[in-house]
Coordinates of C-alpha atoms in Angstrom, one line a residue:
Chain R
M1 CA 0.0 0.0 0.0
N2 CA 2.8 2.4 0.8
V3 CA 5.0 2.0 -2.3
P4 CA 4.6 5.1 -4.4
I5 CA 4.0 4.1 -8.0
V6 CA 4.3 7.7 -9.1
E7 CA 6.9 10.0 -7.6
I8 CA 6.9 13.6 -8.9
K9 CA 9.7 15.8 -7.6
N10 CA 10.2 19.5 -8.2
L11 CA 8.6 19.2 -11.6
S12 CA 8.4 22.3 -13.8
Y13 CA 7.2 22.6 -17.4
A14 CA 6.8 25.6 -19.6
Y15 CA 5.4 26.2 -23.1
E16 CA 7.7 28.8 -24.7
D17 CA 7.3 31.6 -22.2
K18 CA 4.2 30.3 -20.4
I19 CA 4.7 28.3 -17.3
A20 CA 2.3 25.4 -17.0
L21 CA 3.7 23.6 -14.0
N22 CA 5.8 25.2 -11.3
D23 CA 7.8 23.0 -8.9
I24 CA 5.2 20.3 -8.5
N25 CA 5.6 17.5 -5.9
L26 CA 3.2 14.6 -5.9
D27 CA 3.3 10.9 -4.8
I28 CA 0.7 8.5 -5.8
H29 CA 0.6 5.3 -3.8
E30 CA -0.5 1.9 -4.9
G31 CA -4.2 1.4 -4.5
A32 CA -5.1 5.1 -4.3
F33 CA -8.0 6.8 -5.9
L34 CA -6.7 10.3 -6.4
G35 CA -8.8 13.1 -7.8
L36 CA -6.8 15.8 -9.6
I37 CA -8.7 19.0 -9.7
G38 CA -8.0 22.5 -10.9
P39 CA -9.1 25.2 -13.3
N40 CA -8.7 25.0 -17.0
G41 CA -5.2 26.0 -18.0
G42 CA -4.0 25.0 -14.5
G43 CA -1.7 22.4 -15.9
K44 CA -3.7 19.2 -15.5
T45 CA -3.4 18.2 -19.1
T46 CA 0.3 18.9 -19.1
L47 CA 0.8 16.7 -16.1
I48 CA -1.1 13.9 -17.8
K49 CA 1.0 14.3 -21.0
L50 CA 4.1 14.1 -18.9
L51 CA 2.9 10.9 -17.1
L52 CA 2.0 9.3 -20.4
G53 CA 5.4 10.1 -21.8
L54 CA 4.1 12.3 -24.6
I55 CA 6.3 15.1 -23.4
T56 CA 9.4 15.0 -21.2
P57 CA 10.1 16.9 -18.0
Q58 CA 12.1 20.1 -18.4
Q59 CA 13.0 20.4 -14.7
G60 CA 12.6 18.0 -11.9
S61 CA 11.8 14.3 -12.2
I62 CA 9.0 11.8 -12.5
R63 CA 9.5 8.2 -11.5
V64 CA 6.9 5.7 -12.3
F65 CA 7.0 2.2 -10.9
G66 CA 10.4 3.0 -9.5
Q67 CA 11.9 4.0 -12.8
D68 CA 12.7 7.3 -14.3
I69 CA 10.0 8.2 -16.9
K70 CA 12.6 8.8 -19.6
Q71 CA 13.7 5.2 -19.3
F72 CA 10.2 3.8 -18.7
K73 CA 9.1 1.7 -21.6
D74 CA 6.3 -0.5 -20.1
A75 CA 3.4 1.7 -21.4
N76 CA 1.0 -1.2 -20.7
K77 CA 1.2 -0.6 -16.9
I78 CA -0.5 2.8 -17.4
G79 CA -4.0 2.8 -18.9
F80 CA -5.5 6.0 -20.2
V81 CA -9.1 7.2 -20.8
S82 CA -9.2 10.5 -22.5
Q83 CA -12.0 13.0 -22.6
K84 CA -11.5 12.9 -26.4
S85 CA -12.1 9.2 -26.5
N86 CA -15.7 9.6 -27.3
A87 CA -15.0 12.2 -30.0
F88 CA -14.2 9.3 -32.5
N89 CA -15.9 9.0 -35.8
R90 CA -19.4 7.6 -34.9
G91 CA -19.8 6.0 -38.3
F92 CA -16.7 3.9 -37.8
P93 CA -17.6 0.3 -38.4
A94 CA -16.1 -1.3 -35.4
T95 CA -17.7 -3.6 -32.9
V96 CA -17.3 -3.3 -29.1
K97 CA -15.1 -6.3 -29.2
E98 CA -12.8 -5.0 -31.9
V99 CA -12.4 -1.7 -30.1
V100 CA -11.6 -3.3 -26.7
A101 CA -9.1 -5.6 -28.4
T102 CA -7.0 -2.5 -29.5
G103 CA -6.2 -2.2 -25.8
L104 CA -4.0 -5.3 -26.3
T105 CA -2.4 -4.4 -29.6
A106 CA 0.7 -2.8 -28.1
K107 CA 1.1 -5.5 -25.4
V108 CA 0.9 -8.4 -27.9
G109 CA 3.5 -6.6 -30.0
Y110 CA 4.4 -6.4 -33.7
F111 CA 4.4 -9.5 -35.9
K112 CA 2.1 -11.4 -33.5
F113 CA -1.5 -12.2 -33.7
F114 CA -4.1 -12.2 -30.9
T115 CA -4.4 -15.6 -29.2
K116 CA -7.4 -17.3 -27.7
K117 CA -6.3 -16.1 -24.4
D118 CA -6.2 -12.5 -25.6
H119 CA -9.8 -12.9 -26.9
Q120 CA -10.8 -14.3 -23.5
K121 CA -9.3 -11.2 -21.8
V122 CA -11.3 -8.9 -24.1
I123 CA -14.5 -10.7 -23.2
E124 CA -13.6 -10.5 -19.5
A125 CA -12.9 -6.7 -19.7
I126 CA -16.2 -6.1 -21.4
E127 CA -17.9 -8.2 -18.6
T128 CA -16.1 -6.1 -16.0
V129 CA -17.7 -2.9 -17.3
G130 CA -21.1 -4.6 -17.6
M131 CA -21.4 -4.4 -21.4
S132 CA -21.4 -8.0 -22.4
E133 CA -24.7 -7.9 -24.2
Y134 CA -23.3 -5.3 -26.6
I135 CA -20.2 -7.1 -27.5
N136 CA -21.0 -7.5 -31.2
Q137 CA -22.7 -4.1 -31.7
N138 CA -21.1 -1.3 -33.6
I139 CA -19.7 1.1 -31.1
G140 CA -21.2 4.1 -32.8
D141 CA -24.7 2.7 -32.0
L142 CA -24.2 3.0 -28.3
S143 CA -24.9 6.0 -26.0
G144 CA -22.2 8.3 -24.8
G145 CA -22.1 6.7 -21.3
Q146 CA -22.0 3.2 -22.8
Q147 CA -19.1 4.2 -25.1
Q148 CA -17.2 5.6 -22.2
R149 CA -17.5 2.2 -20.4
I150 CA -16.1 0.5 -23.5
F151 CA -13.2 2.9 -23.4
I152 CA -12.6 1.9 -19.8
A153 CA -12.7 -1.8 -20.9
R154 CA -10.1 -0.9 -23.6
A155 CA -7.9 0.7 -21.0
I156 CA -8.1 -2.1 -18.4
V157 CA -7.8 -5.1 -20.8
S158 CA -4.0 -5.0 -20.7
D159 CA -4.1 -5.1 -16.9
P160 CA -2.6 -1.7 -16.1
K161 CA -1.6 -1.0 -12.5
L162 CA -2.5 2.7 -12.9
L163 CA -5.4 4.1 -14.8
I164 CA -5.5 7.8 -15.7
L165 CA -8.8 9.3 -16.6
D166 CA -9.0 12.8 -18.1
E167 CA -12.5 14.3 -17.6
P168 CA -14.1 11.0 -18.5
T169 CA -17.7 12.1 -17.8
V170 CA -17.8 15.2 -20.0
G171 CA -21.0 15.0 -22.1
I172 CA -22.5 12.1 -20.3
D173 CA -25.9 12.4 -18.6
T174 CA -26.1 12.4 -14.8
E175 CA -27.6 9.0 -14.4
H176 CA -24.8 7.4 -16.3
V177 CA -22.2 9.5 -14.5
Q178 CA -23.2 7.9 -11.3
R179 CA -22.9 4.4 -12.6
F180 CA -19.6 5.4 -14.2
Y181 CA -18.1 6.3 -10.8
Q182 CA -19.5 3.2 -9.2
L183 CA -17.6 1.3 -11.9
L184 CA -14.4 3.2 -11.0
N185 CA -14.9 2.3 -7.3
K186 CA -15.2 -1.3 -8.3
L187 CA -12.0 -1.2 -10.4
N188 CA -10.2 0.5 -7.5
Q189 CA -11.4 -1.9 -4.8
E190 CA -11.9 -5.2 -6.5
N191 CA -9.4 -5.0 -9.3
K192 CA -6.9 -3.1 -7.3
I193 CA -6.2 -0.6 -10.0
T194 CA -4.7 2.7 -8.8
L195 CA -6.8 5.6 -10.2
L196 CA -5.9 9.1 -11.1
L197 CA -9.0 11.0 -12.0
V198 CA -8.7 14.4 -13.6
S199 CA -11.8 16.5 -13.2
H200 CA -13.1 20.0 -12.8
D201 CA -16.1 18.6 -10.8
I202 CA -15.0 18.9 -7.2
G203 CA -18.3 17.4 -6.0
T204 CA -17.9 14.0 -7.6
V205 CA -14.2 13.9 -6.9
T206 CA -14.7 14.3 -3.2
K207 CA -17.6 11.9 -3.2
Y208 CA -15.7 9.0 -4.8
A209 CA -12.0 9.6 -4.6
N210 CA -10.0 8.9 -1.4
G211 CA -7.4 11.6 -2.0
V212 CA -7.4 15.0 -3.7
A213 CA -4.7 17.0 -5.4
C214 CA -5.5 20.6 -6.3
L215 CA -3.4 22.0 -9.1
N216 CA -3.2 25.5 -10.5
K217 CA 0.3 25.8 -11.9
V218 CA 1.5 25.0 -8.4
M219 CA 0.2 22.2 -6.2
H220 CA -2.1 24.0 -3.8
F221 CA -3.2 21.0 -1.8
H222 CA -2.6 17.3 -1.7
G223 CA -4.2 15.1 0.9
G224 CA -7.1 12.9 1.9
T225 CA -10.6 13.7 0.9
N226 CA -11.5 14.4 4.6
E227 CA -8.9 17.0 5.0
F228 CA -10.0 18.6 1.7
E229 CA -13.5 18.9 3.0
N230 CA -12.3 21.1 5.8
I231 CA -10.9 23.7 3.5
S232 CA -13.0 26.8 3.4
D233 CA -14.7 27.9 0.2
Q234 CA -12.6 31.0 0.4
Q235 CA -9.4 29.1 0.3
L236 CA -10.7 27.0 -2.5
S237 CA -11.5 30.0 -4.7
Q238 CA -8.0 31.2 -3.9
F239 CA -6.6 28.0 -5.4
Y240 CA -8.7 28.5 -8.4
G241 CA -7.7 32.1 -8.9
H242 CA -10.5 34.1 -10.4
D243 CA -12.0 31.1 -12.2
L244 CA -15.5 31.3 -10.7
N245 CA -16.9 28.5 -12.8
L246 CA -16.0 25.9 -10.3
V247 CA -18.5 23.2 -9.8
T248 CA -18.8 22.6 -6.1
H249 CA -21.1 20.7 -3.9
H250 CA -18.9 21.8 -1.0
H251 CA -20.4 22.5 2.4
Chain N
M1 CA -16.5 -15.1 -73.9
L2 CA -15.1 -18.4 -72.6
S3 CA -13.6 -19.4 -76.0
H4 CA -12.2 -15.9 -76.4
F5 CA -10.9 -16.1 -72.9
L6 CA -9.0 -19.4 -73.6
Q7 CA -7.9 -18.2 -76.9
Y8 CA -6.4 -14.7 -76.1
E9 CA -3.7 -14.4 -73.5
F10 CA -4.5 -10.7 -73.0
L11 CA -8.0 -11.5 -71.8
Q12 CA -6.6 -14.0 -69.3
N13 CA -4.1 -11.4 -68.1
T14 CA -6.9 -8.8 -67.7
F15 CA -9.2 -11.2 -66.0
Y16 CA -6.7 -12.4 -63.4
T17 CA -5.5 -8.9 -62.8
G18 CA -9.1 -7.9 -62.3
L19 CA -9.6 -10.6 -59.7
L20 CA -6.5 -9.3 -57.9
I21 CA -7.4 -5.6 -57.9
G22 CA -11.0 -6.5 -56.9
L23 CA -9.4 -8.0 -53.8
I24 CA -6.6 -5.5 -52.9
G25 CA -8.5 -2.3 -53.9
P26 CA -11.4 -2.7 -51.5
L27 CA -9.2 -4.4 -48.9
L28 CA -6.9 -1.4 -48.6
G29 CA -9.9 0.9 -49.4
S30 CA -11.6 -0.1 -46.1
F31 CA -8.7 1.5 -44.2
I32 CA -8.6 4.5 -46.6
V33 CA -12.3 5.2 -46.1
V34 CA -12.3 5.0 -42.3
R35 CA -9.2 7.1 -42.1
R36 CA -10.8 9.7 -44.3
L37 CA -8.0 9.6 -46.9
S38 CA -10.1 8.9 -49.9
L39 CA -8.7 11.9 -51.8
I40 CA -5.2 10.6 -51.5
A41 CA -6.0 7.9 -53.9
D42 CA -7.0 10.5 -56.5
G43 CA -3.8 12.5 -56.0
L44 CA -1.7 9.4 -56.4
S45 CA -3.5 8.1 -59.4
H46 CA -2.6 11.3 -61.3
V47 CA 1.1 10.9 -60.2
T48 CA 1.0 7.4 -61.5
L49 CA -0.2 8.7 -64.8
A50 CA 2.8 11.0 -64.9
G51 CA 5.0 7.9 -64.3
I52 CA 3.3 6.0 -67.1
A53 CA 3.8 8.9 -69.4
F54 CA 7.4 9.1 -68.4
G55 CA 7.8 5.4 -69.1
L56 CA 6.2 5.7 -72.5
F57 CA 8.5 8.7 -73.3
V58 CA 11.6 6.7 -72.3
E59 CA 10.4 3.8 -74.3
K60 CA 9.9 5.9 -77.4
R61 CA 13.1 7.9 -77.0
F62 CA 15.6 5.2 -75.9
G63 CA 13.7 2.0 -76.7
L64 CA 14.4 0.6 -73.2
L65 CA 11.9 -2.3 -73.1
F66 CA 12.6 -4.3 -70.1
L67 CA 10.7 -2.0 -67.8
T68 CA 7.2 -1.4 -69.1
P69 CA 5.5 1.9 -68.3
F70 CA 3.7 0.1 -65.5
Y71 CA 6.9 0.0 -63.4
Y72 CA 7.6 3.7 -63.9
G73 CA 4.0 4.4 -62.9
T74 CA 4.6 2.3 -59.7
A75 CA 7.8 4.2 -58.9
F76 CA 6.2 7.6 -59.4
S77 CA 3.2 6.6 -57.3
V78 CA 5.4 5.6 -54.4
I79 CA 7.5 8.8 -54.7
G80 CA 4.2 10.8 -54.8
A81 CA 3.1 9.0 -51.6
I82 CA 6.3 10.0 -49.9
L83 CA 5.9 13.6 -51.1
I84 CA 2.3 13.8 -49.9
E85 CA 3.5 12.7 -46.4
R86 CA 6.2 15.3 -46.4
L87 CA 3.9 18.1 -47.5
R88 CA 1.3 17.0 -44.9
S89 CA 3.9 17.6 -42.2
V90 CA 5.1 20.9 -43.7
Y91 CA 1.5 22.2 -44.0
H92 CA 0.5 20.8 -40.7
A93 CA -2.6 23.0 -40.3
F94 CA -3.7 22.5 -43.9
Q95 CA -3.1 18.8 -44.4
E96 CA -5.5 18.4 -47.3
L97 CA -3.5 21.0 -49.2
A98 CA -0.9 18.2 -50.0
I99 CA -3.4 16.5 -52.3
P100 CA -4.1 19.3 -54.8
I101 CA -0.4 20.1 -54.9
I102 CA 0.5 16.5 -55.8
L103 CA -2.5 16.0 -58.0
S104 CA -1.7 19.0 -60.2
A105 CA 2.0 18.2 -60.3
G106 CA 1.0 14.8 -61.5
V107 CA -1.3 16.2 -64.3
G108 CA 1.3 18.8 -65.2
L109 CA 4.1 16.2 -65.6
S110 CA 1.8 13.9 -67.5
V111 CA 1.0 16.6 -70.0
I112 CA 4.6 17.3 -70.5
F113 CA 5.7 13.7 -71.0
I114 CA 2.7 12.9 -73.1
S115 CA 3.6 15.7 -75.6
L116 CA 7.3 14.8 -75.5
A117 CA 6.5 11.2 -76.3
E118 CA 4.1 12.2 -79.1
G119 CA 1.8 9.6 -80.6
F120 CA 1.0 8.4 -77.1
N121 CA -2.2 10.5 -77.5
N122 CA -4.0 7.5 -79.0
D123 CA -3.5 5.5 -75.9
L124 CA -4.5 8.3 -73.6
Y125 CA -8.1 7.3 -73.6
N126 CA -7.2 3.9 -72.3
Y127 CA -5.1 5.3 -69.5
L128 CA -7.8 7.6 -68.4
F129 CA -10.7 5.2 -68.4
G130 CA -9.1 1.7 -68.4
S131 CA -9.0 -1.0 -71.0
V132 CA -9.6 -4.8 -71.2
S133 CA -6.6 -5.3 -73.4
A134 CA -3.9 -3.4 -71.8
V135 CA -2.3 -5.8 -69.3
S136 CA 0.7 -7.7 -70.6
R137 CA 2.0 -10.9 -69.0
N138 CA 5.0 -9.0 -67.6
D139 CA 2.7 -6.4 -66.0
F140 CA 0.5 -9.2 -64.6
Y141 CA 3.5 -10.7 -62.8
G142 CA 4.3 -7.2 -61.3
I143 CA 0.7 -6.9 -60.2
L144 CA 0.7 -10.4 -58.7
I145 CA 3.8 -9.4 -56.6
I146 CA 2.1 -6.2 -55.5
A147 CA -1.0 -8.1 -54.5
F148 CA 1.1 -10.5 -52.5
I149 CA 2.9 -7.7 -50.7
V150 CA -0.3 -5.8 -49.9
V151 CA -2.2 -8.7 -48.5
S152 CA 0.7 -10.0 -46.4
V153 CA 1.6 -6.5 -45.0
L154 CA -2.1 -5.9 -44.2
I155 CA -2.4 -9.3 -42.4
I156 CA 0.8 -8.8 -40.4
F157 CA 0.0 -5.2 -39.4
Y158 CA -3.8 -5.5 -39.2
K159 CA -4.1 -5.0 -35.5
E160 CA -1.8 -1.9 -35.5
L161 CA -3.5 -0.4 -38.6
F162 CA -6.9 -0.9 -37.1
M163 CA -5.9 0.7 -33.8
L164 CA -4.3 3.6 -35.6
S165 CA -7.4 4.1 -37.8
F166 CA -9.8 4.0 -34.9
D167 CA -7.9 6.2 -32.4
E168 CA -4.6 7.7 -33.4
E169 CA -4.0 9.3 -30.0
H170 CA -4.6 6.0 -28.2
A171 CA -2.2 4.3 -30.6
K172 CA 0.5 6.8 -29.9
V173 CA 0.1 6.7 -26.1
S174 CA 0.3 2.9 -26.2
G175 CA 3.7 3.2 -27.9
I176 CA 2.7 2.1 -31.4
H177 CA 5.0 3.7 -34.0
S178 CA 2.1 5.4 -35.7
E179 CA 4.2 7.4 -38.2
R180 CA 6.1 4.4 -39.5
I181 CA 2.9 2.4 -39.8
H182 CA 1.1 5.2 -41.5
F183 CA 4.0 5.6 -44.0
L184 CA 3.9 1.9 -44.7
F185 CA 0.2 2.2 -45.3
I186 CA 0.6 5.1 -47.8
V187 CA 3.2 3.2 -49.8
L188 CA 0.8 0.3 -50.0
T189 CA -1.9 2.7 -51.3
A190 CA 0.5 3.8 -54.0
L191 CA 1.2 0.2 -55.0
V192 CA -2.5 -0.7 -55.2
I193 CA -3.2 2.3 -57.3
S194 CA -0.5 1.6 -59.8
A195 CA -1.7 -2.1 -60.0
S196 CA -5.3 -1.0 -60.7
I197 CA -4.7 1.8 -63.1
R198 CA -4.6 -0.2 -66.4
I199 CA -8.0 -1.7 -65.9
V200 CA -10.0 1.0 -64.2
G201 CA -8.1 4.0 -65.5
V202 CA -6.6 7.1 -63.8
L203 CA -9.9 8.9 -63.3
L204 CA -11.7 6.0 -61.7
V205 CA -9.1 4.2 -59.7
S206 CA -10.1 5.8 -56.4
A207 CA -13.7 4.6 -57.0
L208 CA -12.6 1.0 -56.9
M209 CA -11.1 1.6 -53.5
T210 CA -14.0 3.6 -52.0
L211 CA -17.3 2.7 -53.6
P212 CA -17.4 -0.9 -52.4
V213 CA -16.5 0.2 -48.9
A214 CA -19.2 2.9 -49.0
A215 CA -21.7 0.2 -49.7
S216 CA -20.3 -2.2 -47.2
I217 CA -20.3 0.3 -44.3
R218 CA -24.0 0.7 -44.6
I219 CA -24.7 -2.9 -43.7
A220 CA -21.7 -4.4 -42.0
R221 CA -21.2 -4.9 -38.3
G222 CA -17.6 -4.4 -37.3
F223 CA -14.5 -3.8 -39.3
K224 CA -13.7 -7.3 -40.4
Q225 CA -17.2 -7.7 -41.8
T226 CA -16.8 -4.3 -43.6
I227 CA -13.7 -5.6 -45.3
I228 CA -15.3 -8.9 -46.3
Y229 CA -18.4 -7.2 -47.8
S230 CA -16.2 -4.6 -49.6
I231 CA -14.1 -7.4 -51.2
V232 CA -17.3 -9.2 -52.3
F233 CA -18.7 -6.0 -53.8
G234 CA -15.4 -5.2 -55.4
E235 CA -15.1 -8.6 -57.1
I236 CA -18.7 -8.5 -58.3
S237 CA -18.0 -5.0 -59.8
V238 CA -14.8 -5.9 -61.4
I239 CA -15.9 -9.2 -62.9
G240 CA -19.3 -7.8 -64.1
G241 CA -17.6 -4.7 -65.4
L242 CA -14.9 -6.5 -67.3
I243 CA -17.4 -8.9 -69.0
S244 CA -19.9 -6.2 -69.8
G245 CA -17.2 -3.8 -70.9
Y246 CA -15.8 -6.4 -73.2
Y247 CA -19.1 -7.2 -74.9
L248 CA -20.3 -3.6 -75.1
E249 CA -16.9 -2.3 -76.1
I250 CA -16.9 0.2 -73.3
P251 CA -13.7 0.9 -71.2
P252 CA -14.1 -1.3 -68.2
G253 CA -13.5 1.7 -65.8
G254 CA -16.9 3.0 -66.7
T255 CA -18.8 -0.3 -66.3
I256 CA -16.9 -1.3 -63.1
V257 CA -17.8 2.0 -61.5
M258 CA -21.4 1.9 -62.5
I259 CA -21.9 -1.6 -61.1
S260 CA -20.3 -0.4 -57.9
I261 CA -22.7 2.6 -57.8
L262 CA -25.6 0.2 -58.4
I263 CA -24.5 -2.0 -55.5
L264 CA -24.2 1.1 -53.3
L265 CA -27.8 2.2 -54.2
L266 CA -29.1 -1.3 -53.5
T267 CA -27.5 -1.4 -50.1
M268 CA -28.8 2.0 -49.3
S269 CA -32.4 1.3 -50.2
G270 CA -32.1 -2.2 -48.8
K271 CA -31.0 -0.8 -45.4
K272 CA -33.9 1.7 -45.5
L273 CA -36.4 -1.1 -46.1
W274 CA -34.9 -3.2 -43.4
L275 CA -35.1 -0.3 -40.9
N276 CA -38.7 0.4 -41.8
M277 CA -39.6 -3.2 -41.3
K278 CA -37.9 -3.2 -37.9
R279 CA -39.7 -0.1 -36.9
K280 CA -43.1 -1.5 -37.9
K281 CA -42.3 -4.6 -35.9
A282 CA -41.4 -2.5 -32.9
I283 CA -44.6 -0.6 -33.1
L284 CA -46.7 -3.8 -33.4

């Protein structure tokens, strides 16, 4: 439980002359369900890109699974569900099964074909997200909430230890959002997947996550959900700067 | 037809080539359509024409006969594909700009080589709209090799190509070499176009790669099924188009494309009927 699988130390990143992350420190421990909140432009997306290895740290370091991120090659240990996932071409003729199987493509590797075992894993992942009855449907025919479950299945089929979700519920109706977070809880507790949930929705984050990190260029807060609840609204709006569009169910 | 077919070697060459391009055109076309790259096929077909014109010019001028114009066309097509990719990265924000640049360069070069070669003008019609008598045995072997390469590469890299087509970002994050795979794919496209051009013609070659897929997408469930239906539709169009073109003395490009359009219309109205039936059932 106490082995940090992500260790971020004194991390800074700037785009040309604009600083996006300033001296960030953050540890994510195995088994955590960490909510990362902050205003738009606060560096959340930059941090995710760094964790996924799409860009490299300019200052400071990131270690994932005990290894420096620049040397880290085992991309299968980190699953990713993007907010853009459901912006795919709806007319694309792909079944749920075909889409989820792409989650194994990199793991299986070049010049190799999917085995029976791989197909079994795909079926299990679809079962885990409760979408078995749709397995042979075209993904474009499903609702937004259902599609997002499929993208979760795609992300977990390769057995990642860490799952990063970037605003996964944008554009999904409230009823499905709730079921979606129940699924995340299940993945965290039953499947023992460490979760990093990026969201601007403070209410849901505090409801489901067990830790909160609040990022607006600098890390303003990092701690348990309970401690976070004790922060006053005033402090919170300080974190957020003048961004008043914060969604809060805070008391 | 059968006695003619057995009698004339050129008909056999054309027919076998037709079967091959009816397979590889829609097979590759399935990826082209879902990746929204349909126009690249048009750009490359015009570059291929420039290569063929260059080949004819060389043949006329220097009488080099061991490489037929088909091989020059293939080389130009592959070079054109590489240039399109370069241009797409140069004009990152206007990626579709690469296609008109390459297309017009292809036409421009074609015109120059055609007039330098002189006399080639008689053949031009065949190059633009296809011909039933244009495939030599030598060309057929070249096309056979291309078909073999295309099918094997697509089988070997199927899962990567599918992933890349469905969600490029996801492929990149997972560590797939998306640029290299994409490059391989564009080169395959160039090969398929040069293989198909003698039968369907420069102007209609992209139709062979896209129309069967457009029909298939209406009724298929999943990507594998899309590919299978596309190939079936492609083969029906090519075989029907070659036979009717031969008897009616029409360039097969025209007949092949019109049969593909007919199939497309049938699947569209068929799907509508089926949906209506389903709706009625649901109401009952």
